[in-house]
Amino acid sequence: MMNLEYKICDPSGNITILVTDEVSKEKRIEVADELLKLEPTGQQVGFVSKGDGTCDLVIDMAGEEFCGNAMLSGAALYKQSHSDTDIVRIKMSGAKDVIDVTVLLDGEQYIATAQMPMPDMYEHRTFAYAGKEYRTFLVKFDSMVHLVMLDRLNEDDIKPAIRQWNDELKCGALGIMDYDEDTSVLTPAVLSNNGSFFCFESSCASGTTAVAIYLAEKYKSEIEKEIKEPGGTLKINAKPGGYVVLTNTVRICE
């Protein structure tokens, strides 16, 4: 375990551990859980391998979900060793198609931009917890679900509620996105690794994508916005129908 090679990336505080050694699919959740204990600032773990001819990199999350920040981090890591490359083609778990990530060096950090995967579906849905009902805007991607909260949960209720709702949805990876439209502030909470790991994330690219989809559908128009999250600010451009382009900064920790 200690002999594994990995890099730590910081996309707006959402500390991402990218393992560059080969780890079998069956061992990834176990390895991810151990790494998250070893690196207490870590919030997620991805496994990176070389491209297969159709892409430059393959990134698989431990729970096989899509992770936008891991994808952008992988693009920054690739750019670090391929300085002449501005577009990195990535095959990402939880995404049906290869995704082109534009990545530029900006001082000591990278600026990465990509069109996020289109959602499988989205709808308004109400969930019950502790005798109360909560209105949400549910966005389902190929491998995970995000709930944009239209009624606010108490912070102490988020962890038990996300576990209950994940069991109901049987999705394996679930995000609760507490978004304040008046201030453009998003507080993301995510249950991942097939339900074994929970954290309040410093930023969440796929959750921000869900918020962008919600806003574009609510106003039936193109949305350009900066979403403020605990670790930084993510930029979105969204159109009705599920189209979202997202930009985040990535710092590679030495």
GROMACS .gro file of C-alpha atoms in nm:
model
  254
    1MET     CA    1   0.000   0.000   0.000
    2MET     CA    2   0.269   0.249   0.103
    3ASN     CA    3   0.461   0.169  -0.216
    4LEU     CA    4   0.189   0.296  -0.446
    5GLU     CA    5   0.280   0.596  -0.659
    6TYR     CA    6   0.025   0.877  -0.647
    7LYS     CA    7  -0.007   1.251  -0.698
    8ILE     CA    8  -0.214   1.497  -0.498
    9CYS     CA    9  -0.402   1.770  -0.685
   10ASP     CA   10  -0.600   2.065  -0.552
   11PRO     CA   11  -0.895   2.171  -0.770
   12SER     CA   12  -1.043   2.453  -0.559
   13GLY     CA   13  -0.980   2.267  -0.235
   14ASN     CA   14  -1.136   1.936  -0.347
   15ILE     CA   15  -0.812   1.749  -0.272
   16THR     CA   16  -0.784   1.467  -0.524
   17ILE     CA   17  -0.547   1.171  -0.496
   18LEU     CA   18  -0.456   1.026  -0.835
   19VAL     CA   19  -0.294   0.683  -0.820
   20THR     CA   20  -0.057   0.625  -1.111
   21ASP     CA   21   0.029   0.262  -1.033
   22GLU     CA   22  -0.193  -0.016  -1.162
   23VAL     CA   23  -0.457  -0.132  -0.913
   24SER     CA   24  -0.712  -0.400  -1.000
   25LYS     CA   25  -1.075  -0.294  -1.012
   26GLU     CA   26  -1.160  -0.525  -0.723
   27LYS     CA   27  -0.904  -0.355  -0.495
   28ARG     CA   28  -0.978   0.009  -0.575
   29ILE     CA   29  -1.232   0.086  -0.304
   30GLU     CA   30  -1.012  -0.077  -0.039
   31VAL     CA   31  -0.707   0.115  -0.164
   32ALA     CA   32  -0.904   0.440  -0.184
   33ASP     CA   33  -1.031   0.406   0.173
   34GLU     CA   34  -0.676   0.341   0.296
   35LEU     CA   35  -0.535   0.638   0.105
   36LEU     CA   36  -0.804   0.868   0.242
   37LYS     CA   37  -0.696   0.766   0.592
   38LEU     CA   38  -0.329   0.810   0.503
   39GLU     CA   39  -0.390   1.153   0.346
   40PRO     CA   40  -0.650   1.315   0.576
   41THR     CA   41  -0.695   1.620   0.354
   42GLY     CA   42  -0.794   1.396   0.063
   43GLN     CA   43  -1.157   1.399  -0.049
   44GLN     CA   44  -1.151   1.147  -0.336
   45VAL     CA   45  -0.929   0.895  -0.513
   46GLY     CA   46  -0.892   0.823  -0.884
   47PHE     CA   47  -0.680   0.568  -1.068
   48VAL     CA   48  -0.492   0.687  -1.375
   49SER     CA   49  -0.364   0.478  -1.663
   50LYS     CA   50  -0.226   0.554  -2.009
   51GLY     CA   51  -0.456   0.618  -2.300
   52ASP     CA   52  -0.572   0.334  -2.520
   53GLY     CA   53  -0.530   0.506  -2.858
   54THR     CA   54  -0.864   0.687  -2.842
   55CYS     CA   55  -0.756   0.909  -2.553
   56ASP     CA   56  -0.453   1.044  -2.368
   57LEU     CA   57  -0.555   0.926  -2.020
   58VAL     CA   58  -0.798   0.685  -1.858
   59ILE     CA   59  -0.922   0.779  -1.509
   60ASP     CA   60  -1.137   0.547  -1.300
   61MET     CA   61  -1.279   0.649  -0.965
   62ALA     CA   62  -1.290   0.388  -0.689
   63GLY     CA   63  -1.669   0.360  -0.712
   64GLU     CA   64  -1.673   0.393  -1.093
   65GLU     CA   65  -1.859   0.725  -1.067
   66PHE     CA   66  -1.791   1.033  -1.278
   67CYS     CA   67  -1.583   1.301  -1.107
   68GLY     CA   68  -1.531   1.630  -1.286
   69ASN     CA   69  -1.256   1.755  -1.056
   70ALA     CA   70  -1.058   1.431  -1.088
   71MET     CA   71  -1.087   1.464  -1.466
   72LEU     CA   72  -0.965   1.825  -1.461
   73SER     CA   73  -0.685   1.727  -1.221
   74GLY     CA   74  -0.577   1.447  -1.453
   75ALA     CA   75  -0.564   1.693  -1.742
   76ALA     CA   76  -0.345   1.929  -1.538
   77LEU     CA   77  -0.115   1.641  -1.443
   78TYR     CA   78  -0.084   1.542  -1.810
   79LYS     CA   79  -0.014   1.903  -1.909
   80GLN     CA   80   0.264   1.920  -1.649
   81SER     CA   81   0.462   1.655  -1.839
   82HIS     CA   82   0.337   1.748  -2.190
   83SER     CA   83   0.378   2.126  -2.187
   84ASP     CA   84   0.299   2.167  -2.559
   85THR     CA   85  -0.044   2.005  -2.517
   86ASP     CA   86  -0.344   2.232  -2.456
   87ILE     CA   87  -0.619   1.973  -2.507
   88VAL     CA   88  -0.614   1.644  -2.316
   89ARG     CA   89  -0.852   1.368  -2.421
   90ILE     CA   90  -0.974   1.173  -2.118
   91LYS     CA   91  -1.179   0.858  -2.083
   92MET     CA   92  -1.343   0.900  -1.744
   93SER     CA   93  -1.540   0.647  -1.543
   94GLY     CA   94  -1.909   0.729  -1.541
   95ALA     CA   95  -1.891   0.909  -1.877
   96LYS     CA   96  -2.001   0.745  -2.200
   97ASP     CA   97  -1.771   0.941  -2.431
   98VAL     CA   98  -1.411   1.060  -2.434
   99ILE     CA   99  -1.399   1.418  -2.304
  100ASP     CA  100  -1.171   1.692  -2.433
  101VAL     CA  101  -1.028   1.906  -2.152
  102THR     CA  102  -0.864   2.237  -2.243
  103VAL     CA  103  -0.590   2.309  -1.990
  104LEU     CA  104  -0.359   2.610  -1.968
  105LEU     CA  105  -0.078   2.693  -1.728
  106ASP     CA  106  -0.144   3.014  -1.535
  107GLY     CA  107   0.148   3.091  -1.305
  108GLU     CA  108   0.164   2.811  -1.048
  109GLN     CA  109  -0.179   2.668  -1.128
  110TYR     CA  110  -0.369   2.529  -1.424
  111ILE     CA  111  -0.699   2.647  -1.567
  112ALA     CA  112  -0.901   2.353  -1.698
  113THR     CA  113  -1.225   2.370  -1.897
  114ALA     CA  114  -1.449   2.094  -2.030
  115GLN     CA  115  -1.802   2.022  -2.140
  116MET     CA  116  -1.948   1.802  -1.868
  117PRO     CA  117  -2.133   1.479  -1.958
  118MET     CA  118  -2.498   1.521  -2.045
  119PRO     CA  119  -2.734   1.395  -1.774
  120ASP     CA  120  -2.941   1.082  -1.821
  121MET     CA  121  -3.240   1.265  -1.678
  122TYR     CA  122  -3.345   1.541  -1.439
  123GLU     CA  123  -3.669   1.614  -1.258
  124HIS     CA  124  -3.821   1.770  -0.951
  125ARG     CA  125  -3.859   1.509  -0.676
  126THR     CA  126  -3.956   1.516  -0.309
  127PHE     CA  127  -3.779   1.307  -0.045
  128ALA     CA  128  -3.881   1.242   0.315
  129TYR     CA  129  -3.647   1.246   0.612
  130ALA     CA  130  -3.730   1.242   0.985
  131GLY     CA  131  -4.095   1.316   0.924
  132LYS     CA  132  -4.035   1.612   0.690
  133GLU     CA  133  -4.050   1.641   0.312
  134TYR     CA  134  -3.778   1.810   0.111
  135ARG     CA  135  -3.816   1.937  -0.245
  136THR     CA  136  -3.516   1.870  -0.468
  137PHE     CA  137  -3.408   1.899  -0.829
  138LEU     CA  138  -3.266   1.554  -0.906
  139VAL     CA  139  -2.999   1.520  -1.174
  140LYS     CA  140  -2.896   1.168  -1.272
  141PHE     CA  141  -2.574   1.101  -1.456
  142ASP     CA  142  -2.460   0.762  -1.581
  143SER     CA  143  -2.302   0.667  -1.249
  144MET     CA  144  -2.423   0.908  -0.982
  145VAL     CA  145  -2.709   1.130  -0.870
  146HIS     CA  146  -2.705   1.485  -0.737
  147LEU     CA  147  -2.987   1.647  -0.544
  148VAL     CA  148  -3.003   2.026  -0.567
  149MET     CA  149  -3.184   2.113  -0.244
  150LEU     CA  150  -3.482   2.344  -0.285
  151ASP     CA  151  -3.562   2.307   0.085
  152ARG     CA  152  -3.267   2.339   0.319
  153LEU     CA  153  -3.154   2.050   0.538
  154ASN     CA  154  -2.996   2.120   0.874
  155GLU     CA  155  -2.623   2.050   0.851
  156ASP     CA  156  -2.646   1.778   1.117
  157ASP     CA  157  -2.912   1.599   0.911
  158ILE     CA  158  -2.717   1.587   0.585
  159LYS     CA  159  -2.505   1.278   0.661
  160PRO     CA  160  -2.789   1.052   0.778
  161ALA     CA  161  -3.024   1.186   0.508
  162ILE     CA  162  -2.777   1.126   0.226
  163ARG     CA  163  -2.728   0.766   0.343
  164GLN     CA  164  -3.104   0.709   0.362
  165TRP     CA  165  -3.170   0.861   0.022
  166ASN     CA  166  -2.877   0.677  -0.135
  167ASP     CA  167  -3.030   0.350  -0.012
  168GLU     CA  168  -3.364   0.451  -0.163
  169LEU     CA  169  -3.212   0.549  -0.497
  170LYS     CA  170  -2.960   0.260  -0.502
  171CYS     CA  171  -2.714   0.480  -0.689
  172GLY     CA  172  -2.387   0.414  -0.502
  173ALA     CA  173  -2.272   0.777  -0.531
  174LEU     CA  174  -2.497   1.062  -0.422
  175GLY     CA  175  -2.445   1.433  -0.375
  176ILE     CA  176  -2.651   1.682  -0.177
  177MET     CA  177  -2.601   2.031  -0.316
  178ASP     CA  178  -2.698   2.309  -0.074
  179TYR     CA  179  -2.715   2.607  -0.312
  180ASP     CA  180  -2.806   2.962  -0.210
  181GLU     CA  181  -2.914   3.137  -0.527
  182ASP     CA  182  -2.911   3.482  -0.366
  183THR     CA  183  -2.538   3.460  -0.291
  184SER     CA  184  -2.432   3.202  -0.555
  185VAL     CA  185  -2.279   2.996  -0.273
  186LEU     CA  186  -2.276   2.616  -0.300
  187THR     CA  187  -2.196   2.378  -0.014
  188PRO     CA  188  -2.149   2.025  -0.154
  189ALA     CA  189  -2.178   1.700   0.040
  190VAL     CA  190  -2.102   1.369  -0.132
  191LEU     CA  191  -2.136   1.000  -0.045
  192SER     CA  192  -1.902   0.795  -0.268
  193ASN     CA  193  -1.702   0.471  -0.295
  194ASN     CA  194  -2.029   0.277  -0.309
  195GLY     CA  195  -2.146   0.439   0.013
  196SER     CA  196  -1.826   0.386   0.216
  197PHE     CA  197  -1.700   0.747   0.219
  198PHE     CA  198  -1.882   1.071   0.307
  199CYS     CA  199  -1.748   1.424   0.317
  200PHE     CA  200  -1.841   1.787   0.284
  201GLU     CA  201  -1.638   1.868  -0.026
  202SER     CA  202  -1.451   2.193  -0.074
  203SER     CA  203  -1.576   2.198  -0.433
  204CYS     CA  204  -1.764   1.955  -0.655
  205ALA     CA  205  -1.755   1.984  -1.033
  206SER     CA  206  -2.032   1.733  -1.107
  207GLY     CA  207  -2.249   1.883  -0.832
  208THR     CA  208  -2.186   2.230  -0.975
  209THR     CA  209  -2.293   2.089  -1.311
  210ALA     CA  210  -2.621   1.975  -1.153
  211VAL     CA  211  -2.677   2.326  -1.013
  212ALA     CA  212  -2.605   2.472  -1.359
  213ILE     CA  213  -2.862   2.239  -1.516
  214TYR     CA  214  -3.115   2.343  -1.253
  215LEU     CA  215  -3.059   2.713  -1.318
  216ALA     CA  216  -3.077   2.678  -1.698
  217GLU     CA  217  -3.403   2.482  -1.669
  218LYS     CA  218  -3.551   2.721  -1.413
  219TYR     CA  219  -3.491   3.029  -1.626
  220LYS     CA  220  -3.517   2.857  -1.967
  221SER     CA  221  -3.213   3.047  -2.088
  222GLU     CA  222  -2.835   3.038  -2.114
  223ILE     CA  223  -2.664   3.089  -1.779
  224GLU     CA  224  -2.313   3.220  -1.719
  225LYS     CA  225  -2.221   3.231  -1.353
  226GLU     CA  226  -1.947   3.199  -1.097
  227ILE     CA  227  -2.038   2.951  -0.822
  228LYS     CA  228  -1.864   3.016  -0.491
  229GLU     CA  229  -1.773   2.703  -0.295
  230PRO     CA  230  -1.578   2.653   0.029
  231GLY     CA  231  -1.247   2.600  -0.155
  232GLY     CA  232  -1.282   2.838  -0.448
  233THR     CA  233  -1.493   2.957  -0.739
  234LEU     CA  234  -1.604   2.748  -1.038
  235LYS     CA  235  -1.732   2.904  -1.360
  236ILE     CA  236  -2.026   2.763  -1.553
  237ASN     CA  237  -2.188   2.818  -1.890
  238ALA     CA  238  -2.515   2.628  -1.916
  239LYS     CA  239  -2.800   2.599  -2.164
  240PRO     CA  240  -3.140   2.429  -2.126
  241GLY     CA  241  -3.129   2.060  -2.209
  242GLY     CA  242  -2.831   1.964  -1.995
  243TYR     CA  243  -2.544   2.143  -2.173
  244VAL     CA  244  -2.280   2.265  -1.926
  245VAL     CA  245  -1.922   2.386  -1.976
  246LEU     CA  246  -1.730   2.415  -1.650
  247THR     CA  247  -1.398   2.581  -1.565
  248ASN     CA  248  -1.192   2.524  -1.251
  249THR     CA  249  -0.838   2.590  -1.136
  250VAL     CA  250  -0.605   2.304  -1.041
  251ARG     CA  251  -0.288   2.320  -0.834
  252ILE     CA  252  -0.057   2.019  -0.831
  253CYS     CA  253   0.080   1.967  -0.482
  254GLU     CA  254   0.449   1.882  -0.468
   0.00000   0.00000   0.00000
